Amino acid sequence: MHMESASESASVIETRLAHEVHRVATTLLAEAATRPSVPLAALAQLRDFLVANLRHHHETEDKDLWPRIVAAAPATEHALDALSDEHERLDAALDQLAAVNMSGDEVGDGAGEAGGTGLGVGGVTDGVRAALQDAAVAVRDTVHDHLDREEPILFPALRDHINADDWQDFAQRVIATTPPVAGHLMIGFLDEVGTPAEVELVLAGMPEPVRPLLPVMRRQATDDLRILRVAD
């Protein structure tokens, strides 16, 4: 587990956790896609969560965070523009992942968001799983490579050029516009990648009416992630 450094700002901690969620979630989808024991409905839910959240994450960087950094440090513009170019390549991979047809009698059947048998007609289901894995692997590899290049640029920029008030304003805008797609999975992944104190820092900006729902969301995330990780 990462030990929090006393020098880490809230901006770095929250961004690091978001990136770790993206690493873990994209890896999980790529690995779970062809497991016959994982229902297609559970895979579709994770796929939809990833597509929505990855798009939202890089769009808020391009349209909001990058301009804040450049305003404070114009010399960062070229490097941030290069990262935005990589976001466009990620969008193409996400388009392919979103285009995988996950429809079938088994998707959406059963209790819970990750319900469904995932059995169906073997050839059809196997083809869906293979197509999903190909697209998921492309997204996983793109995300991991991109984050490895982005973090050495972004973390120092956050530490040096984004003050606490600017970050708070940005973080609130991100929370307010986050797509409501399988949001419980975000809670589950955050609990996996961060310390309790780090996770609480991230969740502190949640709207007050949502906070009482956290225990239920955590239980649902535990159940759904267990389904995705079940061994054949």
Coordinates of N, CA and C in Angstrom, one line a residue, residues 24 37 42 46 52 60 70 79 83 93 112 114 119 122 141 144 170-171 175 184 201 205 214 218 222 227-228:
V24 N -6.4 -0.2 -12.1 CA -7.0 -1.4 -11.5 C -8.3 -1.8 -12.3
S37 N -17.3 -17.8 -16.1 CA -18.0 -17.7 -14.9 C -18.5 -16.2 -14.6
A42 N -22.3 -8.3 -15.6 CA -21.3 -7.7 -14.8 C -20.2 -7.0 -15.6
L46 N -19.1 -2.9 -15.7 CA -17.8 -2.4 -15.6 C -17.3 -1.7 -16.8
A52 N -17.5 5.8 -19.3 CA -18.0 7.1 -18.8 C -17.0 7.8 -18.0
T60 N -12.3 16.7 -18.2 CA -12.1 17.7 -17.2 C -10.7 18.2 -17.1
V70 N -1.8 26.1 -17.0 CA -1.1 26.9 -18.0 C -1.2 28.4 -17.6
A79 N 3.8 20.6 -23.0 CA 3.7 19.2 -22.4 C 2.2 18.8 -22.2
L83 N -0.2 15.8 -23.9 CA -1.1 14.8 -23.1 C -2.5 14.9 -23.6
A93 N -9.8 4.4 -28.6 CA -9.9 3.1 -27.9 C -11.2 2.9 -27.1
G112 N -29.9 -7.7 -8.9 CA -28.7 -6.8 -8.8 C -28.2 -6.3 -10.1
A114 N -25.3 -6.6 -11.3 CA -24.4 -7.5 -11.9 C -25.0 -8.8 -12.1
L119 N -24.6 -17.1 -19.7 CA -24.4 -18.4 -20.4 C -24.8 -18.2 -21.8
G122 N -23.4 -20.6 -26.6 CA -22.0 -20.5 -26.4 C -21.2 -19.7 -27.4
D141 N -4.0 -1.0 -22.0 CA -2.6 -0.7 -22.4 C -2.4 0.8 -22.7
H144 N -2.6 2.7 -19.2 CA -1.4 2.5 -18.4 C -0.2 3.2 -19.0
F170 N -11.8 23.1 -8.6 CA -11.8 22.1 -9.7 C -12.5 20.8 -9.3
A171 N -12.1 20.3 -8.1 CA -12.6 19.0 -7.6 C -14.1 19.1 -7.4
I175 N -16.8 16.6 -9.3 CA -17.9 15.8 -8.6 C -19.3 16.1 -9.2
H184 N -21.2 3.1 -7.5 CA -20.7 2.3 -6.4 C -19.4 1.6 -6.7
L201 N -10.6 11.7 2.1 CA -10.2 13.0 1.5 C -11.0 13.2 0.2
G205 N -15.9 15.7 -0.6 CA -16.7 16.6 -1.4 C -18.0 16.1 -2.0
L214 N -23.3 5.6 1.4 CA -21.9 5.0 1.3 C -21.9 3.5 1.8
R218 N -20.8 0.6 -0.7 CA -19.6 -0.3 -0.5 C -20.0 -1.8 -0.5
T222 N -18.6 -4.4 -3.2 CA -17.9 -5.7 -2.8 C -18.5 -6.9 -3.5
I227 N -17.9 -10.9 -8.0 CA -18.4 -11.5 -9.2 C -17.4 -11.4 -10.3
L228 N -16.8 -10.2 -10.5 CA -15.9 -10.0 -11.6 C -14.6 -10.8 -11.4

